[in-house]
Short mmCIF file of C-alpha atoms and ligand atoms in Angstrom, two decimals:
data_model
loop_
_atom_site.label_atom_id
_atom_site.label_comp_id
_atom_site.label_asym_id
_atom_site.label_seq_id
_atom_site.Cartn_x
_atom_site.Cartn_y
_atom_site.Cartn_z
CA UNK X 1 -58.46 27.02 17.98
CA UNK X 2 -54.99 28.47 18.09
CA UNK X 3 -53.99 31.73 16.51
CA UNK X 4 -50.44 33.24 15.77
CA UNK X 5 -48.04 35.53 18.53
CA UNK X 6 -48.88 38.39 16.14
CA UNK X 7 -52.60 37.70 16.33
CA UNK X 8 -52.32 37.53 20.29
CA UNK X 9 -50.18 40.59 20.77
CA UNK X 10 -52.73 42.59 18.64
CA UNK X 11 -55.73 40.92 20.89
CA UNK X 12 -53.75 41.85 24.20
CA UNK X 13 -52.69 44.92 23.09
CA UNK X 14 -56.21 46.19 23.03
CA UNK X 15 -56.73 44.94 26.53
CA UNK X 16 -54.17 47.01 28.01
CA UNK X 17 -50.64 44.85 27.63
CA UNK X 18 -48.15 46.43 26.10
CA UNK X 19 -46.01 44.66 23.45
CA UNK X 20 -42.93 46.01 21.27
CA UNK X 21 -43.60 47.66 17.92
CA UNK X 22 -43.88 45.30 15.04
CA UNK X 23 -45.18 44.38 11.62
CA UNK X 24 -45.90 41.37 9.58
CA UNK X 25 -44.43 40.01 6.24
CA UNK X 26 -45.13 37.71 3.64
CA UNK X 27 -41.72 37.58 1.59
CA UNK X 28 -38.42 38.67 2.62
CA UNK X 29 -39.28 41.79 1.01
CA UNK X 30 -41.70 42.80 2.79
CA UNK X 31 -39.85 41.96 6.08
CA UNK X 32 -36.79 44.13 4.98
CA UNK X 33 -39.34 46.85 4.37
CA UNK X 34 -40.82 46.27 7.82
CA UNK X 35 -37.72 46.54 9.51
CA UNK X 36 -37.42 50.06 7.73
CA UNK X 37 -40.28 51.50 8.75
CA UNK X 38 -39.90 50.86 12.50
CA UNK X 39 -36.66 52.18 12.35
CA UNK X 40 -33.91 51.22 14.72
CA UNK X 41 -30.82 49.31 13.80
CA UNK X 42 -31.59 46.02 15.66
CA UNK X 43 -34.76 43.38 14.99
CA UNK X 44 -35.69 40.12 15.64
CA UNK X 45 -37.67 38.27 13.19
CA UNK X 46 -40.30 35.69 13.83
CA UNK X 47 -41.87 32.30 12.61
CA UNK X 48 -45.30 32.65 12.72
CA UNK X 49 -46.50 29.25 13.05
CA UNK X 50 -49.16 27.54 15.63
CA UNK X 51 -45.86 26.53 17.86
CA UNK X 52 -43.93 27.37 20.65
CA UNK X 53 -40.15 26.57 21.02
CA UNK X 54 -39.27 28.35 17.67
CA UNK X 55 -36.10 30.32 19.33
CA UNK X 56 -34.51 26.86 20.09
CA UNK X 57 -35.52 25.18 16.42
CA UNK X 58 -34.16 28.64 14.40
CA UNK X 59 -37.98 30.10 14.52
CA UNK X 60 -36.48 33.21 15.72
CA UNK X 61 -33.12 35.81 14.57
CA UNK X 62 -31.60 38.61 15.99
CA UNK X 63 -30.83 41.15 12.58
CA UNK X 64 -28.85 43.88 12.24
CA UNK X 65 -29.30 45.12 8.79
CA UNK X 66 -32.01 45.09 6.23
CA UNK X 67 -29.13 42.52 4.61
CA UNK X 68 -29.61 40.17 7.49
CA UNK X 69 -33.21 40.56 7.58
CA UNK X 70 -33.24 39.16 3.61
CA UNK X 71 -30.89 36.18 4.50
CA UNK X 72 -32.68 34.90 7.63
CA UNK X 73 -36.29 35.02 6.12
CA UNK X 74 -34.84 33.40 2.83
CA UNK X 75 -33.95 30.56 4.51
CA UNK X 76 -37.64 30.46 6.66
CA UNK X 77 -40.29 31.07 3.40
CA UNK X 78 -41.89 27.85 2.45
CA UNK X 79 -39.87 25.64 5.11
CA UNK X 80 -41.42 23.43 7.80
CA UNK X 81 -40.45 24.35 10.90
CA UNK X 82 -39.73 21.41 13.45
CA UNK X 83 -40.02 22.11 17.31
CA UNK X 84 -40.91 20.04 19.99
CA UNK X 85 -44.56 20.85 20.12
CA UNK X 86 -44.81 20.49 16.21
CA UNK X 87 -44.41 16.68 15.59
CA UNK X 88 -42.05 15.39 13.00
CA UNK X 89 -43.69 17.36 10.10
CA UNK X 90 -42.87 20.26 11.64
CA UNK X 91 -45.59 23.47 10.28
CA UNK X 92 -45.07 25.59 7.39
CA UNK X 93 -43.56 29.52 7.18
CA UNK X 94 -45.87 31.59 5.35
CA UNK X 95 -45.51 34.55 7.37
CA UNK X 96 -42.98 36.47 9.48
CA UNK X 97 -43.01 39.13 12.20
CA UNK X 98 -40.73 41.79 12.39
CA UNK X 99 -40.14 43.05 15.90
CA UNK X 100 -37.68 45.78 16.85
CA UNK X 101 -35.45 43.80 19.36
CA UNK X 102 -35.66 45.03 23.15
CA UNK X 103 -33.22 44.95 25.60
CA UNK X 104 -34.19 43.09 28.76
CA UNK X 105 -33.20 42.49 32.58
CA UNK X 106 -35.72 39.67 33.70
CA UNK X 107 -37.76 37.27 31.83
CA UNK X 108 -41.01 35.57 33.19
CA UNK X 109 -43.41 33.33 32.47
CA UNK X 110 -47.09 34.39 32.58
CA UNK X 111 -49.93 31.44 32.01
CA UNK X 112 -53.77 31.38 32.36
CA UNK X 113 -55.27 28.11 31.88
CA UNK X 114 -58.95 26.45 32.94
CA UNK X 115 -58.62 24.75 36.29
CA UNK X 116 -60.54 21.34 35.73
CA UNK X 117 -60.20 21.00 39.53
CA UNK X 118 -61.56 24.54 41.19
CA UNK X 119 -63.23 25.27 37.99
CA UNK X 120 -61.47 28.49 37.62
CA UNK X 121 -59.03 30.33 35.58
CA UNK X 122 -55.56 29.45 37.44
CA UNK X 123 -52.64 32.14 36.98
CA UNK X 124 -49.30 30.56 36.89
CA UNK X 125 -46.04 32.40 36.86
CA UNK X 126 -42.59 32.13 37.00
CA UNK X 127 -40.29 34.54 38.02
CA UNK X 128 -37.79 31.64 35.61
CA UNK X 129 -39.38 32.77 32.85
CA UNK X 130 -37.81 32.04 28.96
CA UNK X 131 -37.97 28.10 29.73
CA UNK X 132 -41.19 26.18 28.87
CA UNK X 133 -43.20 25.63 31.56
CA UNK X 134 -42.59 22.12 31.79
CA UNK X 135 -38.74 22.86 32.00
CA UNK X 136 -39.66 25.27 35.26
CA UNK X 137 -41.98 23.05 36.90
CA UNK X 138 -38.85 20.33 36.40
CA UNK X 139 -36.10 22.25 37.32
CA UNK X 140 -37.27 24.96 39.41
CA UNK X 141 -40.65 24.22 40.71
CA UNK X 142 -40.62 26.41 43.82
CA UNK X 143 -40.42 29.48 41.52
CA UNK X 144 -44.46 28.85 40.71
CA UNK X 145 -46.72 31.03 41.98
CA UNK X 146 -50.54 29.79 41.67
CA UNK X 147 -53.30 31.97 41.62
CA UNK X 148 -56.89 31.20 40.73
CA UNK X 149 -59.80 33.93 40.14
CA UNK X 150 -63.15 33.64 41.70
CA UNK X 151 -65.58 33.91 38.77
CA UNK X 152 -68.15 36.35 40.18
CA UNK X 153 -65.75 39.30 40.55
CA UNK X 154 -63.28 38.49 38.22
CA UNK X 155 -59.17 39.37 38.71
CA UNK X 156 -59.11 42.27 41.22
CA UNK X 157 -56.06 44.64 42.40
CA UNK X 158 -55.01 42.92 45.03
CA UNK X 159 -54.67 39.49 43.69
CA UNK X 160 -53.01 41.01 41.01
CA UNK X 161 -50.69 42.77 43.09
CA UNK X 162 -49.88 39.92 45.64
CA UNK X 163 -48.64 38.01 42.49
CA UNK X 164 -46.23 40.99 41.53
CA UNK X 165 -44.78 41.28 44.60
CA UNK X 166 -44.15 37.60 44.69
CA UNK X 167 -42.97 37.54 41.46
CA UNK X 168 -40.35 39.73 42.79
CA UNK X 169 -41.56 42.54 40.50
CA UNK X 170 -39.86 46.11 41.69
CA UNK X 171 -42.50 47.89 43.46
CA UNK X 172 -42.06 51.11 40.95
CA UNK X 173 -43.42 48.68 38.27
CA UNK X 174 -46.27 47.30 40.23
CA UNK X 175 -49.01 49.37 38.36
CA UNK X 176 -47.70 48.14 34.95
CA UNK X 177 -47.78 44.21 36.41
CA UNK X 178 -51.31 44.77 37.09
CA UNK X 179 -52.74 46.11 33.98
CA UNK X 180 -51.22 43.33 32.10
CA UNK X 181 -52.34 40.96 34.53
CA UNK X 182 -55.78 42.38 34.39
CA UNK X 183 -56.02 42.53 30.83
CA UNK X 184 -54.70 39.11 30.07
CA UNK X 185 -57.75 38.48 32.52
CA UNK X 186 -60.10 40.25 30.99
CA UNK X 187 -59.02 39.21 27.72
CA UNK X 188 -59.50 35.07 28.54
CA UNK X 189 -62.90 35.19 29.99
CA UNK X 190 -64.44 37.90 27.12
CA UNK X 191 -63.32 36.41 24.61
CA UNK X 192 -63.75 32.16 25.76
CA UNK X 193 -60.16 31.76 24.99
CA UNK X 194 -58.91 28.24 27.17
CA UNK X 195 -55.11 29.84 27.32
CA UNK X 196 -52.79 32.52 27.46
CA UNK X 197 -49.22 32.31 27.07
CA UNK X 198 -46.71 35.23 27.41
CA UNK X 199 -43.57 33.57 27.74
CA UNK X 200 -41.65 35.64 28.07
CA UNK X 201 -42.98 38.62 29.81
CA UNK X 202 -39.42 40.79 30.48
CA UNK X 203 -39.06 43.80 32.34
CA UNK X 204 -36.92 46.16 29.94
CA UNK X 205 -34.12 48.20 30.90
CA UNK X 206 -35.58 50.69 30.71
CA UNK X 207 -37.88 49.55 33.05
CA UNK X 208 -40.80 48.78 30.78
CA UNK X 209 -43.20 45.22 31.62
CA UNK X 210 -43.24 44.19 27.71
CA UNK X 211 -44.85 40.66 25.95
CA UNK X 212 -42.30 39.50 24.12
CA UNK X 213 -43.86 36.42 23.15
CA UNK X 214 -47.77 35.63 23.19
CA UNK X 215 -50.54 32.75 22.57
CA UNK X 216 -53.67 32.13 22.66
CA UNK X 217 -56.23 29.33 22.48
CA UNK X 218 -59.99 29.60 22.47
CA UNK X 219 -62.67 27.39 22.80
CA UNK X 220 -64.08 26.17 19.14
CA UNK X 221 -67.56 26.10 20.35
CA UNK X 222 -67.55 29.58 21.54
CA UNK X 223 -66.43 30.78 18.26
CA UNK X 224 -69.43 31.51 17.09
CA UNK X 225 -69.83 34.25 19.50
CA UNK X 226 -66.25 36.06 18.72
CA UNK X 227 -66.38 36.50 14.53
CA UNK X 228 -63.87 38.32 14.83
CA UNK X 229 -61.47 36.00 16.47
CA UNK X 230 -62.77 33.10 14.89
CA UNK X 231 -61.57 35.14 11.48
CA UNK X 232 -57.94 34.13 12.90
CA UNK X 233 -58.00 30.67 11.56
CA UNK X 234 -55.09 30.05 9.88
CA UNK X 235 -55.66 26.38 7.93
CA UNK X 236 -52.15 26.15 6.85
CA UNK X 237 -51.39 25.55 10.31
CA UNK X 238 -53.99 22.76 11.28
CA UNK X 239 -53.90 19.29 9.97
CA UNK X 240 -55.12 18.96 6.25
CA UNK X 241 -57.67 15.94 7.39
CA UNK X 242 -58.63 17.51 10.50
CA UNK X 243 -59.49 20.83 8.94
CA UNK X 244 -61.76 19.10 6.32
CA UNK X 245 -63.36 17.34 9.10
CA UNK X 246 -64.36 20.59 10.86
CA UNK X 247 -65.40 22.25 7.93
CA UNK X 248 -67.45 18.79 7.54
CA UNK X 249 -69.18 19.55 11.21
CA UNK X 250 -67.20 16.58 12.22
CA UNK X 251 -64.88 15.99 15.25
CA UNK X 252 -61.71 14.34 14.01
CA UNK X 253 -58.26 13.67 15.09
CA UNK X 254 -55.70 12.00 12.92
CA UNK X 255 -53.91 9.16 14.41
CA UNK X 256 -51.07 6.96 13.41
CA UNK X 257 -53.11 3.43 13.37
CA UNK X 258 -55.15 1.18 10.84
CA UNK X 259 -58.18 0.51 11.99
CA UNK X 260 -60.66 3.75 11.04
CA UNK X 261 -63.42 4.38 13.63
CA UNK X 262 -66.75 6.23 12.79
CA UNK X 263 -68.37 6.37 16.13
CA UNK X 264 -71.33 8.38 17.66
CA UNK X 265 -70.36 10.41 20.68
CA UNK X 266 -67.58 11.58 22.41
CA UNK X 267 -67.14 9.16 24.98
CA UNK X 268 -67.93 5.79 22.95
CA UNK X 269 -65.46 7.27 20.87
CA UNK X 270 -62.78 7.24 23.24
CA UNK X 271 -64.32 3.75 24.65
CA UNK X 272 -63.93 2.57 20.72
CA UNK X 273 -60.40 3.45 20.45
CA UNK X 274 -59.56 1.94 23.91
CA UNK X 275 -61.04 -1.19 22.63
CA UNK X 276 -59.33 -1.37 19.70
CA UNK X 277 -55.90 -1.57 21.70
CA UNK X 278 -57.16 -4.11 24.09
CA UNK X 279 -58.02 -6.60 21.34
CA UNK X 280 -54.46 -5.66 19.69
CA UNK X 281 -55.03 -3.08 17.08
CA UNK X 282 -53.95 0.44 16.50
CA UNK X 283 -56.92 3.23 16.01
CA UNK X 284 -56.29 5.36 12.73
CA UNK X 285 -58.09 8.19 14.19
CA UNK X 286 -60.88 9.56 16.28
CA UNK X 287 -64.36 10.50 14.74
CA UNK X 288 -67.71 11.51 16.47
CA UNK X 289 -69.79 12.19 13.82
CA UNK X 290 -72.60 13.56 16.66
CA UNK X 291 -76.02 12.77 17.48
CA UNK X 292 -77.81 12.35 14.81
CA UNK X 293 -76.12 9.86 12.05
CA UNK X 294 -78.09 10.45 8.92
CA UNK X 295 -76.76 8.96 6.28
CA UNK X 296 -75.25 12.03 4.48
CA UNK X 297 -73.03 12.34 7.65
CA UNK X 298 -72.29 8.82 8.19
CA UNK X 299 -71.53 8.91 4.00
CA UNK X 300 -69.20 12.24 5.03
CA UNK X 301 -67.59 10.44 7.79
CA UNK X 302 -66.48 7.34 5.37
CA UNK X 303 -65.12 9.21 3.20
CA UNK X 304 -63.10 11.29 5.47
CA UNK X 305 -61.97 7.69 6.84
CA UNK X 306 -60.60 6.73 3.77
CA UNK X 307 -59.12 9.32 3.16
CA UNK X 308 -56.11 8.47 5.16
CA UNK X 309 -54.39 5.54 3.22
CA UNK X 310 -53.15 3.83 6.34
CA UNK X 311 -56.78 2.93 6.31
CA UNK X 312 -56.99 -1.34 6.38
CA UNK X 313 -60.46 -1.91 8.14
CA UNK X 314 -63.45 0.39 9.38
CA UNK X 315 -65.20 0.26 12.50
CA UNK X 316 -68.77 1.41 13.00
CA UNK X 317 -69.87 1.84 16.25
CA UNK X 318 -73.59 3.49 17.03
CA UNK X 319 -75.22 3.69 20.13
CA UNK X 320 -78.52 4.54 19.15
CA UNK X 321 -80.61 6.40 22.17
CA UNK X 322 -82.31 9.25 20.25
CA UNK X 323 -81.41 7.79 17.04
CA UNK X 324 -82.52 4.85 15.54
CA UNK X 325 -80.38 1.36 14.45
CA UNK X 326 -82.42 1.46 11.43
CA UNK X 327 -81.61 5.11 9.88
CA UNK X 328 -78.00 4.62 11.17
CA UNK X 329 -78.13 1.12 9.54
CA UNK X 330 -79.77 2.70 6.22
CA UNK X 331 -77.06 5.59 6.18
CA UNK X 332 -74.36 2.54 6.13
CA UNK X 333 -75.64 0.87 3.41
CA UNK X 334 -76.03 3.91 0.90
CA UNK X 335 -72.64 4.99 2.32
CA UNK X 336 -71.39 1.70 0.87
CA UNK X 337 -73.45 1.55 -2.17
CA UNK X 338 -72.38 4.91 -2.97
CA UNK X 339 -68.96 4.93 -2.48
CA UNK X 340 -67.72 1.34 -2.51
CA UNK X 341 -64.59 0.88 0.17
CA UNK X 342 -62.00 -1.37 -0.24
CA UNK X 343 -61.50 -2.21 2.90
CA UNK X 344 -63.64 -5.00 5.28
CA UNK X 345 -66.25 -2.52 7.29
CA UNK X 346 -67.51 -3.90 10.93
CA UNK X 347 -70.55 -2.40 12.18
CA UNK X 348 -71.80 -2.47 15.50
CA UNK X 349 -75.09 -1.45 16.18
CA UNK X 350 -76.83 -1.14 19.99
CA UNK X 351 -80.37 0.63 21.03
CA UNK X 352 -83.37 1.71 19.97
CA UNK X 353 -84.70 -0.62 16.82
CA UNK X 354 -81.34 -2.40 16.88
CA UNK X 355 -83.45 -5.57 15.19
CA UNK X 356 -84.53 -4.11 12.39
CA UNK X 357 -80.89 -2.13 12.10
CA UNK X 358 -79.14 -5.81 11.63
CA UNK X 359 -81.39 -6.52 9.12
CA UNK X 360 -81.34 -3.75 6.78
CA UNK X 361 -77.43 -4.54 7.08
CA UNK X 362 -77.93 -8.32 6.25
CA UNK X 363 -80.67 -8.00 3.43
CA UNK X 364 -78.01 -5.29 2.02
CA UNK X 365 -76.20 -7.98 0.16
CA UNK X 366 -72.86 -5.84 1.18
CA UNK X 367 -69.63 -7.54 2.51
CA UNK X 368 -70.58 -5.91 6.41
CA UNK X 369 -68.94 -8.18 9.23
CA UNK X 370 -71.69 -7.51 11.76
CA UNK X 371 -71.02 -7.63 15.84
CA UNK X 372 -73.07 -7.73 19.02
CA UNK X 373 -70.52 -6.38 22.03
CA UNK X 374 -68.15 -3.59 21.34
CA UNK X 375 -65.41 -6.15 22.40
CA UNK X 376 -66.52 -8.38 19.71
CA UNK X 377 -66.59 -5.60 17.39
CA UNK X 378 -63.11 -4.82 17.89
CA UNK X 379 -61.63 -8.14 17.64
CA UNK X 380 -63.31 -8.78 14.37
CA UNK X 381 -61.98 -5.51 13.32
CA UNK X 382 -58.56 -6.50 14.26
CA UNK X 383 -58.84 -9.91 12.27
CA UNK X 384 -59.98 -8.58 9.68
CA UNK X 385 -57.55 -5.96 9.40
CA UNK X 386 -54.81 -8.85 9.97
CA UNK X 387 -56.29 -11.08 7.72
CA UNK X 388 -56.13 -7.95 4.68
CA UNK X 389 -52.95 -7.62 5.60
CA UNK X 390 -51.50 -11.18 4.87
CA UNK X 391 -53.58 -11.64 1.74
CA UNK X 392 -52.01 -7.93 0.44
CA UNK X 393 -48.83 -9.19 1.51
CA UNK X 394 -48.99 -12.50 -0.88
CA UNK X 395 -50.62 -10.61 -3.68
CA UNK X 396 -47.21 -8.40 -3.25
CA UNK X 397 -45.13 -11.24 -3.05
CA UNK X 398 -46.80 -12.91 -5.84
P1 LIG N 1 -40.63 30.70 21.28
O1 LIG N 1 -41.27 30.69 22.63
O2 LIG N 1 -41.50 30.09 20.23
O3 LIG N 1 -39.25 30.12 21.27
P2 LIG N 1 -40.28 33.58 21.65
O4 LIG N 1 -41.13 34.62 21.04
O5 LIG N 1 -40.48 33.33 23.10
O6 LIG N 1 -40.47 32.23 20.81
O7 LIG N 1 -38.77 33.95 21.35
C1 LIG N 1 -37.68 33.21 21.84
C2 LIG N 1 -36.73 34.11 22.60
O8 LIG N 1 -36.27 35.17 21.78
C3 LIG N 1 -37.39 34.78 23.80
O9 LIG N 1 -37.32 33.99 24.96
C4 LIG N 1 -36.57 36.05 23.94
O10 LIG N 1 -35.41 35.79 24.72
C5 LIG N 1 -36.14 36.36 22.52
N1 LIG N 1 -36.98 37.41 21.92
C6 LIG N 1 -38.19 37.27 21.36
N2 LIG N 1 -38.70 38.44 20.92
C7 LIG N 1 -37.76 39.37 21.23
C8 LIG N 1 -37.67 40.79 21.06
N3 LIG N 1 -38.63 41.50 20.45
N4 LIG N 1 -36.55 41.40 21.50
C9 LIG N 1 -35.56 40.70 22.11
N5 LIG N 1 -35.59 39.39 22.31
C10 LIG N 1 -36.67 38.71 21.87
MG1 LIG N 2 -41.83 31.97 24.00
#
């Protein structure tokens, strides 16, 4: 789950880095009136939106007058804000923060991410920082410095120190380098976030260490151990199907295709999807609707499906090992009966009681194509979804 810079400041904050004064608005207004009571003659104002590159899409303005301040958030209220890690449809402005603007000397990048190869939480920094990280690692890769912690005593001085020193930090702000980098620390493993971002980190002229920017991710099945940070969610920022879907208990991703998949597990998920391309289709999402398929979650999980109207064919796919062919089977079929689809359904079935599974689906008197091999399954889903095609396209041209 992602959460806003002004969320992630306020986290760090509390564990020790220090970040400018600020405050956060929810009309032009308001940000004016922000402005005023930090004082100062000079603030930047802020997109708050689950996205970095803001600065470079107009996310971010330098304002000198309350005036300014009115203008620039105008112009961001209620628009969709289009960077490079938004997508096309960019992600609404419903909120603004109001920073007082800071004069800096050196910008660097600061990043702590899960190593899937040591199994660690890997530092990376930057003494390049303001660029994304993928622009450093491009264009000035031997300005990385990689760190990772060992687990059982967590980010200690030294290590911390080492990486100031090759960061080229001055020695005077040493101290300061390490209590952020100890707190950003201490901050990802109590609180099961899977990344930090401060991008940039600047050292002030007034020689200060100071976030400017901040993010954080954290790990959605930890979330039930962090209430507080799980009360960060910000829906307006996630995808509208998506969010249903976890508010559903369901895994979902969106995805550009035609052929809807409702598929139990992870992996056979990914397997489904995979297959899908190989016998020439296009997946319209991803969906493990876990374990156990009753048939009120396999009923949830068709609906979700159709809810996305590039929808042309739907592909079951159930592995049964704990489960049973039969319940899964029995779930389809009210599914159907319930909520009639208009579009052919495939259903593969495989494991335990995967006889009497095909015959619930037979006797069912339903339009299911049925299929044996997941390969099969796909192909008939592709057909099928070509087949709907052509006939939709001479009922058109009729
Ligand atoms: P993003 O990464 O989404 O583009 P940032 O918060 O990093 O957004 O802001 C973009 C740039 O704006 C920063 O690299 C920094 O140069 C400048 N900036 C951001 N906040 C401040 C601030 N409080 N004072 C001065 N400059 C700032
Ligand atoms: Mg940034």
């Amino acid at each position: 789950m992602d959460i806003h810079e002004y969320q992630a400041k306020e986290i760090l904050a509390k564990f020790g880095v220090t970040v400018p004064q600020g405050g956060l608005a929810y009309s032009p207004e308001q940000a004016a009136y922000r402005a005023r009571e930090l004082g100062g003659d000079r603030w930047i104002v802020k997109a708050q939106v689950h996205a970095g590159g803001r600065g470079k899409a107009g996310g971010v303005k330098l304002c000198n007058s309350e005036h300014e301040i009115q203008d620039a958030t105008n112009e961001m209220f209620g628009q969709k804000l289009v960077t490079h890690q938004t997508g096309p449809e960019g992600k609404g402005i419903y909120r603004v923060y109001v920073e007082a603007a800071v004069e800096f000397d050196r910008e660097i990048y600061l990043g702590f991410v899960l190593d899937r190869q040591s199994q660690r939480v890997m530092i990376v920094a930057s003494s390049e920082g303001g660029m994304e990280i993928e622009e450093i690692s491009a264009q000035r890769p031997d300005s990385i410095v990689r760190s990772t912690v060992e687990p059982a005593v967590g980010l200690q001085e030294f290590q911390a120190r080492e990486i100031s020193f090759a960061l080229g930090i001055p020695s005077s702000l040493t101290q300061q380098m390490v209590r952020t980098l100890q707190g950003c620390y201490r901050a990802f493993r109590e609180l099961d976030a899977t990344m930090v971002e401060i991008n940039p980190l600047v050292v002030t002229s007034d020689s200060r260490i100071l976030a400017l920017d901040a993010k954080m991710a954290f790990d959605g099945n930890a979330l039930f151990r962090h209430p507080h940070v799980a009360e960060l969610r910000d829906k307006s920022q996630e995808d509208p199907r998506e969010a249903r879907a976890a508010d559903r208990g369901l895994a979902y991703i969106g995805l550009t295709g035609n052929i809807g998949c409702i598929v139990n597990g992870a992996g056979l998920a990914m397997a489904t999807m995979d297959t899908i391309k190989l016998a020439g289709g296009e997946p319209a999402n991803f969906l493990d609707i876990g374990g156990g398929a009753t048939p009120e979650r396999v009923a949830k999980a068709f609906r979700l499906v159709m809810s996305d109207e590039n929808v042309q064919a739907i592909l079951v796919n159930i592995f049964a090992g704990i489960n049973r062919c039969d319940w899964v089977a029995e779930g389809v079929v009210q599914a159907l009966k319930a909520n009639p689809v208009d579009v052919p359904v495939i259903v593969r079935l495989a494991g335990t009681n995967v006889e009497e599974g095909q015959k619930i689906l037979a006797k069912s008197g339903l339009p299911i194509i049925r299929a044996n091999s997941l390969m099969e399954a796909a192909e008939r889903a592709v057909t099928a979804w070509q087949n709907d095609r052509k006939q939709n396209t001479k009922m058109r041209a009729v």
